């Protein structure tokens, strides 16, 4: 089989959380371009539908589900309903993630800590359990891709409240442990750790903290923030047969930020 054929995703289905914009949208579009049908979950109907329309432009099927994946009971229901209606899925991308709450740890309310853990970590657990768990019955196995962050590996500078770092580090640990459990059934589980990408939450942050953003960019060896579409080829690789021997990996894509 040619290299290009090994990257094709025809006949497969992707379930992605938070696929309406930002990094999730770019990964969903790339995977659709490689041949897969897509189910997108998010909160904003309009942007979800726009991404679904763009996916249909590749000749693929796209369905949208509106809901809050940061509420564990809702996340569980969304996954069960999606599996029953559109499943089974060969590819899962746990992409949803809430940003930092910029309050020093010594002042961070427990509720805010819990909100971030539910959104970043518990959602990943529940989707992996339900959508990924069903992959264990598939003869060809499956692919779980967890969108973590370099914040799961290092501390973000000039930022308080470490719920974001804690949640992303836990996503990486969960990825590794689940990968070990599911390798015999051919279900790979890998984590992506993006560095700085100017998606909407970082744009908002940049508006209020221009000097922090400038020093962040200056500390990137590549000299600039990443483009969301840089995530697309990596997602296709991890979703495809080409990555069949890679599992439990933590793939950093940060323009070299964590090198210094
Ligand atoms: N942009 C960056 O520099 C980096 C982002 N990441 C991670 O990448 C992921 C995506 O981030 P971005 O694309 O920057 O964010 P974004 O805010 O542009 O996109 C997030 C997507 O998730 C959806 N979403 C958010 N909360 C939701 C909820 N409770 N329920 C359902 N859908 C929800 C939004 O509607 C949107 O589609 C997150 O996990 C983030 O932590 C990691 C490292 C760097
Ligand atoms: O949200 C993120 O994650 C990032 O923006 C990238 C880094 O974690 C970061 O903030 C490094 O300082």
mmCIF file of C-alpha atoms and ligand atoms in Angstrom:
data_model
loop_
_atom_site.group_PDB
_atom_site.id
_atom_site.type_symbol
_atom_site.label_atom_id
_atom_site.label_comp_id
_atom_site.label_asym_id
_atom_site.label_seq_id
_atom_site.Cartn_x
_atom_site.Cartn_y
_atom_site.Cartn_z
ATOM 1 C CA UNK A 1 0.000 0.000 0.000
ATOM 2 C CA UNK A 2 1.314 3.460 -0.836
ATOM 3 C CA UNK A 3 2.112 6.003 1.840
ATOM 4 C CA UNK A 4 -0.822 8.136 0.659
ATOM 5 C CA UNK A 5 -3.215 5.199 0.821
ATOM 6 C CA UNK A 6 -2.149 4.509 4.406
ATOM 7 C CA UNK A 7 -3.211 8.030 5.300
ATOM 8 C CA UNK A 8 -6.679 7.723 3.724
ATOM 9 C CA UNK A 9 -9.663 7.592 6.069
ATOM 10 C CA UNK A 10 -12.426 6.569 3.675
ATOM 11 C CA UNK A 11 -15.309 4.740 5.312
ATOM 12 C CA UNK A 12 -14.350 5.845 8.842
ATOM 13 C CA UNK A 13 -16.248 8.068 11.231
ATOM 14 C CA UNK A 14 -14.892 10.772 13.508
ATOM 15 C CA UNK A 15 -16.479 12.010 16.739
ATOM 16 C CA UNK A 16 -14.914 15.294 17.813
ATOM 17 C CA UNK A 17 -15.736 17.547 20.738
ATOM 18 C CA UNK A 18 -15.484 21.276 20.116
ATOM 19 C CA UNK A 19 -15.132 21.003 16.377
ATOM 20 C CA UNK A 20 -16.829 24.250 15.443
ATOM 21 C CA UNK A 21 -13.829 26.571 15.508
ATOM 22 C CA UNK A 22 -10.144 26.855 16.393
ATOM 23 C CA UNK A 23 -7.907 23.794 16.499
ATOM 24 C CA UNK A 24 -10.845 21.346 16.536
ATOM 25 C CA UNK A 25 -12.323 22.764 13.345
ATOM 26 C CA UNK A 26 -9.008 22.426 11.500
ATOM 27 C CA UNK A 27 -8.537 18.825 12.658
ATOM 28 C CA UNK A 28 -12.121 17.939 11.666
ATOM 29 C CA UNK A 29 -11.698 19.492 8.204
ATOM 30 C CA UNK A 30 -8.396 17.687 7.606
ATOM 31 C CA UNK A 31 -9.839 14.328 8.654
ATOM 32 C CA UNK A 32 -12.877 14.881 6.422
ATOM 33 C CA UNK A 33 -10.600 15.801 3.515
ATOM 34 C CA UNK A 34 -8.818 12.477 4.097
ATOM 35 C CA UNK A 35 -12.162 10.690 3.647
ATOM 36 C CA UNK A 36 -13.956 10.337 7.006
ATOM 37 C CA UNK A 37 -17.511 11.324 7.946
ATOM 38 C CA UNK A 38 -17.743 13.562 11.016
ATOM 39 C CA UNK A 39 -19.950 14.185 14.052
ATOM 40 C CA UNK A 40 -19.182 17.525 15.704
ATOM 41 C CA UNK A 41 -20.169 18.470 19.243
ATOM 42 C CA UNK A 42 -20.204 22.054 20.458
ATOM 43 C CA UNK A 43 -22.262 24.783 22.026
ATOM 44 C CA UNK A 44 -22.673 27.265 19.202
ATOM 45 C CA UNK A 45 -25.162 26.103 16.546
ATOM 46 C CA UNK A 46 -24.119 28.608 13.906
ATOM 47 C CA UNK A 47 -20.372 27.906 13.888
ATOM 48 C CA UNK A 48 -21.003 24.152 14.201
ATOM 49 C CA UNK A 49 -23.236 24.241 11.133
ATOM 50 C CA UNK A 50 -20.659 26.285 9.226
ATOM 51 C CA UNK A 51 -17.979 23.647 9.901
ATOM 52 C CA UNK A 52 -20.441 20.875 8.999
ATOM 53 C CA UNK A 53 -21.192 22.657 5.703
ATOM 54 C CA UNK A 54 -17.461 22.940 4.952
ATOM 55 C CA UNK A 55 -17.066 19.209 5.642
ATOM 56 C CA UNK A 56 -19.925 18.411 3.273
ATOM 57 C CA UNK A 57 -17.952 20.394 0.705
ATOM 58 C CA UNK A 58 -15.462 17.502 0.743
ATOM 59 C CA UNK A 59 -18.320 15.145 -0.127
ATOM 60 C CA UNK A 60 -18.457 13.735 3.420
ATOM 61 C CA UNK A 61 -21.387 13.388 5.818
ATOM 62 C CA UNK A 62 -21.404 15.755 8.776
ATOM 63 C CA UNK A 63 -23.768 15.876 11.761
ATOM 64 C CA UNK A 64 -23.819 18.359 14.617
ATOM 65 C CA UNK A 65 -24.765 17.893 18.250
ATOM 66 C CA UNK A 66 -25.325 20.921 20.455
ATOM 67 C CA UNK A 67 -24.496 20.467 24.113
ATOM 68 C CA UNK A 68 -22.195 21.279 26.972
ATOM 69 C CA UNK A 69 -19.505 18.634 27.223
ATOM 70 C CA UNK A 70 -18.207 20.316 30.395
ATOM 71 C CA UNK A 71 -21.259 19.012 32.301
ATOM 72 C CA UNK A 72 -20.433 15.357 33.030
ATOM 73 C CA UNK A 73 -24.035 14.080 32.951
ATOM 74 C CA UNK A 74 -24.657 15.867 29.644
ATOM 75 C CA UNK A 75 -21.353 14.671 28.173
ATOM 76 C CA UNK A 76 -22.227 11.076 29.015
ATOM 77 C CA UNK A 77 -25.687 11.388 27.442
ATOM 78 C CA UNK A 78 -24.301 13.065 24.298
ATOM 79 C CA UNK A 79 -21.779 10.244 23.819
ATOM 80 C CA UNK A 80 -24.351 7.474 24.356
ATOM 81 C CA UNK A 81 -26.864 9.107 21.990
ATOM 82 C CA UNK A 82 -24.202 9.777 19.326
ATOM 83 C CA UNK A 83 -22.964 6.207 19.515
ATOM 84 C CA UNK A 84 -26.506 4.844 19.139
ATOM 85 C CA UNK A 85 -27.445 7.185 16.289
ATOM 86 C CA UNK A 86 -24.223 7.559 14.295
ATOM 87 C CA UNK A 87 -21.721 5.062 15.686
ATOM 88 C CA UNK A 88 -19.577 3.116 15.906
ATOM 89 C CA UNK A 89 -16.746 5.593 15.470
ATOM 90 C CA UNK A 90 -13.244 4.550 14.452
ATOM 91 C CA UNK A 91 -11.788 7.939 15.425
ATOM 92 C CA UNK A 92 -12.331 10.062 18.545
ATOM 93 C CA UNK A 93 -10.794 13.474 19.127
ATOM 94 C CA UNK A 94 -11.163 14.862 22.625
ATOM 95 C CA UNK A 95 -10.562 18.477 21.736
ATOM 96 C CA UNK A 96 -12.769 20.558 24.026
ATOM 97 C CA UNK A 97 -10.789 22.406 26.606
ATOM 98 C CA UNK A 98 -11.411 25.457 28.728
ATOM 99 C CA UNK A 99 -8.754 27.981 29.339
ATOM 100 C CA UNK A 100 -6.997 29.109 32.376
ATOM 101 C CA UNK A 101 -8.724 31.048 35.108
ATOM 102 C CA UNK A 102 -6.144 33.699 35.801
ATOM 103 C CA UNK A 103 -6.390 33.777 39.592
ATOM 104 C CA UNK A 104 -3.459 32.840 41.820
ATOM 105 C CA UNK A 105 -3.739 29.315 43.174
ATOM 106 C CA UNK A 106 -3.964 30.600 46.739
ATOM 107 C CA UNK A 107 -7.174 32.438 45.752
ATOM 108 C CA UNK A 108 -8.657 30.019 43.222
ATOM 109 C CA UNK A 109 -12.179 28.955 44.281
ATOM 110 C CA UNK A 110 -12.788 25.210 44.396
ATOM 111 C CA UNK A 111 -15.756 25.586 42.032
ATOM 112 C CA UNK A 112 -13.545 27.168 39.356
ATOM 113 C CA UNK A 113 -10.924 24.442 39.780
ATOM 114 C CA UNK A 114 -13.648 21.811 39.390
ATOM 115 C CA UNK A 115 -15.127 23.514 36.306
ATOM 116 C CA UNK A 116 -11.822 23.288 34.459
ATOM 117 C CA UNK A 117 -11.234 19.695 35.531
ATOM 118 C CA UNK A 118 -14.724 18.699 34.361
ATOM 119 C CA UNK A 119 -14.274 20.426 31.018
ATOM 120 C CA UNK A 120 -10.741 19.283 30.198
ATOM 121 C CA UNK A 121 -10.335 15.997 32.014
ATOM 122 C CA UNK A 122 -13.712 14.467 32.890
ATOM 123 C CA UNK A 123 -14.999 15.119 29.351
ATOM 124 C CA UNK A 124 -11.952 13.304 27.981
ATOM 125 C CA UNK A 125 -12.537 10.401 30.350
ATOM 126 C CA UNK A 126 -16.253 10.075 29.518
ATOM 127 C CA UNK A 127 -15.861 10.331 25.735
ATOM 128 C CA UNK A 128 -12.940 7.898 25.813
ATOM 129 C CA UNK A 129 -14.897 5.475 27.991
ATOM 130 C CA UNK A 130 -18.023 5.509 25.817
ATOM 131 C CA UNK A 131 -16.899 6.294 22.247
ATOM 132 C CA UNK A 132 -13.390 4.833 22.625
ATOM 133 C CA UNK A 133 -14.638 1.865 24.658
ATOM 134 C CA UNK A 134 -16.899 0.842 21.752
ATOM 135 C CA UNK A 135 -13.822 0.710 19.494
ATOM 136 C CA UNK A 136 -12.591 -2.311 21.468
ATOM 137 C CA UNK A 137 -15.265 -4.383 19.660
ATOM 138 C CA UNK A 138 -14.241 -3.209 16.175
ATOM 139 C CA UNK A 139 -12.135 -5.684 14.169
ATOM 140 C CA UNK A 140 -9.879 -2.832 12.976
ATOM 141 C CA UNK A 141 -9.554 -1.196 16.392
ATOM 142 C CA UNK A 142 -9.617 2.580 16.563
ATOM 143 C CA UNK A 143 -7.862 5.847 17.229
ATOM 144 C CA UNK A 144 -8.246 8.151 20.219
ATOM 145 C CA UNK A 145 -6.539 11.541 19.993
ATOM 146 C CA UNK A 146 -6.481 13.744 23.077
ATOM 147 C CA UNK A 147 -5.793 17.441 22.637
ATOM 148 C CA UNK A 148 -3.718 18.236 25.722
ATOM 149 C CA UNK A 149 -1.295 21.199 25.782
ATOM 150 C CA UNK A 150 2.303 22.027 26.517
ATOM 151 C CA UNK A 151 0.711 23.359 29.721
ATOM 152 C CA UNK A 152 0.453 19.709 30.740
ATOM 153 C CA UNK A 153 4.255 19.573 30.604
ATOM 154 C CA UNK A 154 5.414 23.012 31.775
ATOM 155 C CA UNK A 155 4.017 25.976 33.687
ATOM 156 C CA UNK A 156 2.587 28.806 31.599
ATOM 157 C CA UNK A 157 4.340 32.067 32.455
ATOM 158 C CA UNK A 158 2.522 35.067 33.957
ATOM 159 C CA UNK A 159 -0.580 33.042 34.611
ATOM 160 C CA UNK A 160 -2.222 32.169 37.913
ATOM 161 C CA UNK A 161 -4.509 29.336 38.960
ATOM 162 C CA UNK A 162 -3.061 26.032 37.917
ATOM 163 C CA UNK A 163 -6.226 24.065 37.179
ATOM 164 C CA UNK A 164 -5.422 24.237 33.446
ATOM 165 C CA UNK A 165 -1.942 22.741 33.871
ATOM 166 C CA UNK A 166 -3.217 20.101 36.303
ATOM 167 C CA UNK A 167 -6.025 19.044 33.972
ATOM 168 C CA UNK A 168 -3.780 18.823 30.915
ATOM 169 C CA UNK A 169 -1.070 16.871 32.751
ATOM 170 C CA UNK A 170 -3.791 14.451 33.840
ATOM 171 C CA UNK A 171 -4.982 14.130 30.217
ATOM 172 C CA UNK A 172 -1.429 13.099 29.246
ATOM 173 C CA UNK A 173 -1.225 10.541 32.082
ATOM 174 C CA UNK A 174 -4.683 9.191 31.216
ATOM 175 C CA UNK A 175 -3.612 8.897 27.570
ATOM 176 C CA UNK A 176 -0.563 6.824 28.434
ATOM 177 C CA UNK A 177 -2.360 4.495 30.835
ATOM 178 C CA UNK A 178 -5.365 3.917 28.531
ATOM 179 C CA UNK A 179 -2.994 3.318 25.614
ATOM 180 C CA UNK A 180 -1.375 0.493 27.573
ATOM 181 C CA UNK A 181 -4.762 -1.058 28.370
ATOM 182 C CA UNK A 182 -6.129 -0.881 24.833
ATOM 183 C CA UNK A 183 -3.055 -1.680 22.712
ATOM 184 C CA UNK A 184 -3.894 -5.421 22.494
ATOM 185 C CA UNK A 185 -7.236 -4.599 20.819
ATOM 186 C CA UNK A 186 -5.622 -2.243 18.297
ATOM 187 C CA UNK A 187 -7.048 0.939 19.797
ATOM 188 C CA UNK A 188 -4.294 3.546 19.911
ATOM 189 C CA UNK A 189 -4.483 6.505 22.285
ATOM 190 C CA UNK A 190 -2.187 9.466 21.733
ATOM 191 C CA UNK A 191 -1.934 13.022 23.038
ATOM 192 C CA UNK A 192 -1.172 16.197 21.127
ATOM 193 C CA UNK A 193 0.470 19.078 22.984
ATOM 194 C CA UNK A 194 0.057 22.317 21.038
ATOM 195 C CA UNK A 195 1.989 25.383 22.085
ATOM 196 C CA UNK A 196 0.679 28.863 21.330
ATOM 197 C CA UNK A 197 -1.973 29.216 18.611
ATOM 198 C CA UNK A 198 -3.936 32.448 18.141
ATOM 199 C CA UNK A 199 -7.409 30.997 18.397
ATOM 200 C CA UNK A 200 -10.280 32.943 19.940
ATOM 201 C CA UNK A 201 -9.459 32.401 23.652
ATOM 202 C CA UNK A 202 -5.851 33.478 23.161
ATOM 203 C CA UNK A 203 -6.961 36.453 21.050
ATOM 204 C CA UNK A 204 -9.199 37.537 23.914
ATOM 205 C CA UNK A 205 -6.355 37.040 26.389
ATOM 206 C CA UNK A 206 -4.003 39.007 24.101
ATOM 207 C CA UNK A 207 -6.348 41.990 24.079
ATOM 208 C CA UNK A 208 -6.143 42.364 27.854
ATOM 209 C CA UNK A 209 -2.501 41.280 28.207
ATOM 210 C CA UNK A 210 -0.570 42.521 25.158
ATOM 211 C CA UNK A 211 2.828 42.440 26.885
ATOM 212 C CA UNK A 212 2.350 38.822 28.045
ATOM 213 C CA UNK A 213 1.472 37.780 24.507
ATOM 214 C CA UNK A 214 4.468 39.628 23.070
ATOM 215 C CA UNK A 215 6.868 37.926 25.472
ATOM 216 C CA UNK A 216 5.184 34.557 24.796
ATOM 217 C CA UNK A 217 5.745 34.961 21.054
ATOM 218 C CA UNK A 218 9.294 36.196 21.559
ATOM 219 C CA UNK A 219 10.066 32.992 23.473
ATOM 220 C CA UNK A 220 9.039 30.736 20.571
ATOM 221 C CA UNK A 221 12.175 29.631 18.681
ATOM 222 C CA UNK A 222 10.156 29.540 15.421
ATOM 223 C CA UNK A 223 9.433 33.229 16.062
ATOM 224 C CA UNK A 224 5.641 33.155 15.782
ATOM 225 C CA UNK A 225 2.460 31.498 16.988
ATOM 226 C CA UNK A 226 1.252 28.396 15.197
ATOM 227 C CA UNK A 227 -1.501 28.391 12.581
ATOM 228 C CA UNK A 228 -4.489 26.183 13.530
ATOM 229 C CA UNK A 229 -4.207 24.357 10.179
ATOM 230 C CA UNK A 230 -0.788 23.059 11.326
ATOM 231 C CA UNK A 231 -2.740 20.587 13.470
ATOM 232 C CA UNK A 232 -4.559 19.041 10.482
ATOM 233 C CA UNK A 233 -1.826 16.793 9.037
ATOM 234 C CA UNK A 234 -0.857 15.571 12.504
ATOM 235 C CA UNK A 235 -4.476 14.657 13.254
ATOM 236 C CA UNK A 236 -4.785 12.778 9.937
ATOM 237 C CA UNK A 237 -1.616 10.828 10.696
ATOM 238 C CA UNK A 238 -2.797 9.896 14.192
ATOM 239 C CA UNK A 239 -6.245 8.930 12.872
ATOM 240 C CA UNK A 240 -4.886 6.718 10.103
ATOM 241 C CA UNK A 241 -3.302 3.315 9.612
ATOM 242 C CA UNK A 242 0.030 5.105 9.164
ATOM 243 C CA UNK A 243 0.265 5.549 12.952
ATOM 244 C CA UNK A 244 -0.773 1.995 13.885
ATOM 245 C CA UNK A 245 2.426 1.330 15.880
ATOM 246 C CA UNK A 246 2.299 4.629 17.792
ATOM 247 C CA UNK A 247 0.389 4.606 21.046
ATOM 248 C CA UNK A 248 0.672 6.424 24.358
ATOM 249 C CA UNK A 249 2.766 9.118 22.689
ATOM 250 C CA UNK A 250 2.784 12.797 23.617
ATOM 251 C CA UNK A 251 3.357 14.818 20.440
ATOM 252 C CA UNK A 252 4.503 18.382 20.974
ATOM 253 C CA UNK A 253 3.713 20.941 18.258
ATOM 254 C CA UNK A 254 4.896 24.288 19.606
ATOM 255 C CA UNK A 255 7.451 25.899 17.270
ATOM 256 C CA UNK A 256 10.104 24.845 19.770
ATOM 257 C CA UNK A 257 8.667 26.752 22.770
ATOM 258 C CA UNK A 258 9.430 23.957 25.247
ATOM 259 C CA UNK A 259 13.036 23.606 24.036
ATOM 260 C CA UNK A 260 14.309 26.559 26.066
HETATM 261 N N1 LIG B 1 -5.019 27.638 21.124
HETATM 262 C C1 LIG B 1 -3.956 27.217 21.760
HETATM 263 O O1 LIG B 1 -2.925 27.901 21.790
HETATM 264 C C2 LIG B 1 -3.948 25.900 22.455
HETATM 265 C C3 LIG B 1 -5.091 25.145 22.637
HETATM 266 N N2 LIG B 1 -5.003 23.933 23.276
HETATM 267 C C4 LIG B 1 -6.174 23.106 23.470
HETATM 268 O O2 LIG B 1 -6.853 22.917 22.237
HETATM 269 C C5 LIG B 1 -8.243 22.754 22.465
HETATM 270 C C6 LIG B 1 -9.014 23.690 21.560
HETATM 271 O O3 LIG B 1 -8.620 25.010 21.847
HETATM 272 P P1 LIG B 1 -8.923 26.243 20.876
HETATM 273 O O4 LIG B 1 -9.168 25.755 19.509
HETATM 274 O O5 LIG B 1 -7.869 27.219 21.126
HETATM 275 O O6 LIG B 1 -10.274 26.770 21.526
HETATM 276 P P2 LIG B 1 -11.572 27.439 20.910
HETATM 277 O O7 LIG B 1 -12.259 28.103 22.064
HETATM 278 O O8 LIG B 1 -11.281 28.254 19.697
HETATM 279 O O9 LIG B 1 -12.429 26.190 20.444
HETATM 280 C C7 LIG B 1 -12.991 25.354 21.404
HETATM 281 C C8 LIG B 1 -14.136 24.583 20.811
HETATM 282 O O10 LIG B 1 -14.756 23.838 21.845
HETATM 283 C C9 LIG B 1 -16.129 24.193 21.969
HETATM 284 N N3 LIG B 1 -16.444 24.152 23.376
HETATM 285 C C10 LIG B 1 -15.865 24.863 24.362
HETATM 286 N N4 LIG B 1 -16.409 24.546 25.535
HETATM 287 C C11 LIG B 1 -17.353 23.614 25.279
HETATM 288 C C12 LIG B 1 -18.255 22.894 26.073
HETATM 289 N N5 LIG B 1 -18.329 23.081 27.377
HETATM 290 N N6 LIG B 1 -19.065 21.992 25.475
HETATM 291 C C13 LIG B 1 -19.029 21.801 24.139
HETATM 292 N N7 LIG B 1 -18.180 22.452 23.337
HETATM 293 C C14 LIG B 1 -17.375 23.351 23.896
HETATM 294 C C15 LIG B 1 -16.246 25.554 21.356
HETATM 295 O O11 LIG B 1 -17.550 25.793 20.904
HETATM 296 C C16 LIG B 1 -15.225 25.446 20.227
HETATM 297 O O12 LIG B 1 -15.777 24.733 19.134
HETATM 298 C C17 LIG B 1 -8.452 22.953 23.966
HETATM 299 O O13 LIG B 1 -8.464 21.703 24.611
HETATM 300 C C18 LIG B 1 -7.216 23.737 24.379
HETATM 301 O O14 LIG B 1 -6.914 23.549 25.743
HETATM 302 C C19 LIG B 1 -3.816 23.449 23.725
HETATM 303 C C20 LIG B 1 -2.677 24.164 23.581
HETATM 304 C C21 LIG B 1 -2.653 25.435 22.935
HETATM 305 O O1 LIG B 2 -3.829 27.356 26.001
HETATM 306 C C1 LIG B 2 -2.719 26.860 25.869
HETATM 307 O O2 LIG B 2 -2.519 25.696 26.175
HETATM 308 C C2 LIG B 2 -1.689 27.751 25.304
HETATM 309 O O3 LIG B 2 -2.016 28.805 24.882
HETATM 310 C C3 LIG B 2 -0.265 27.377 25.152
HETATM 311 C C4 LIG B 2 0.528 27.268 26.368
HETATM 312 O O4 LIG B 2 -0.022 26.358 27.234
HETATM 313 C C5 LIG B 2 0.875 28.449 27.149
HETATM 314 O O5 LIG B 2 0.025 29.206 27.542
HETATM 315 C C6 LIG B 2 2.310 28.602 27.406
HETATM 316 O O6 LIG B 2 2.603 29.701 28.192
#
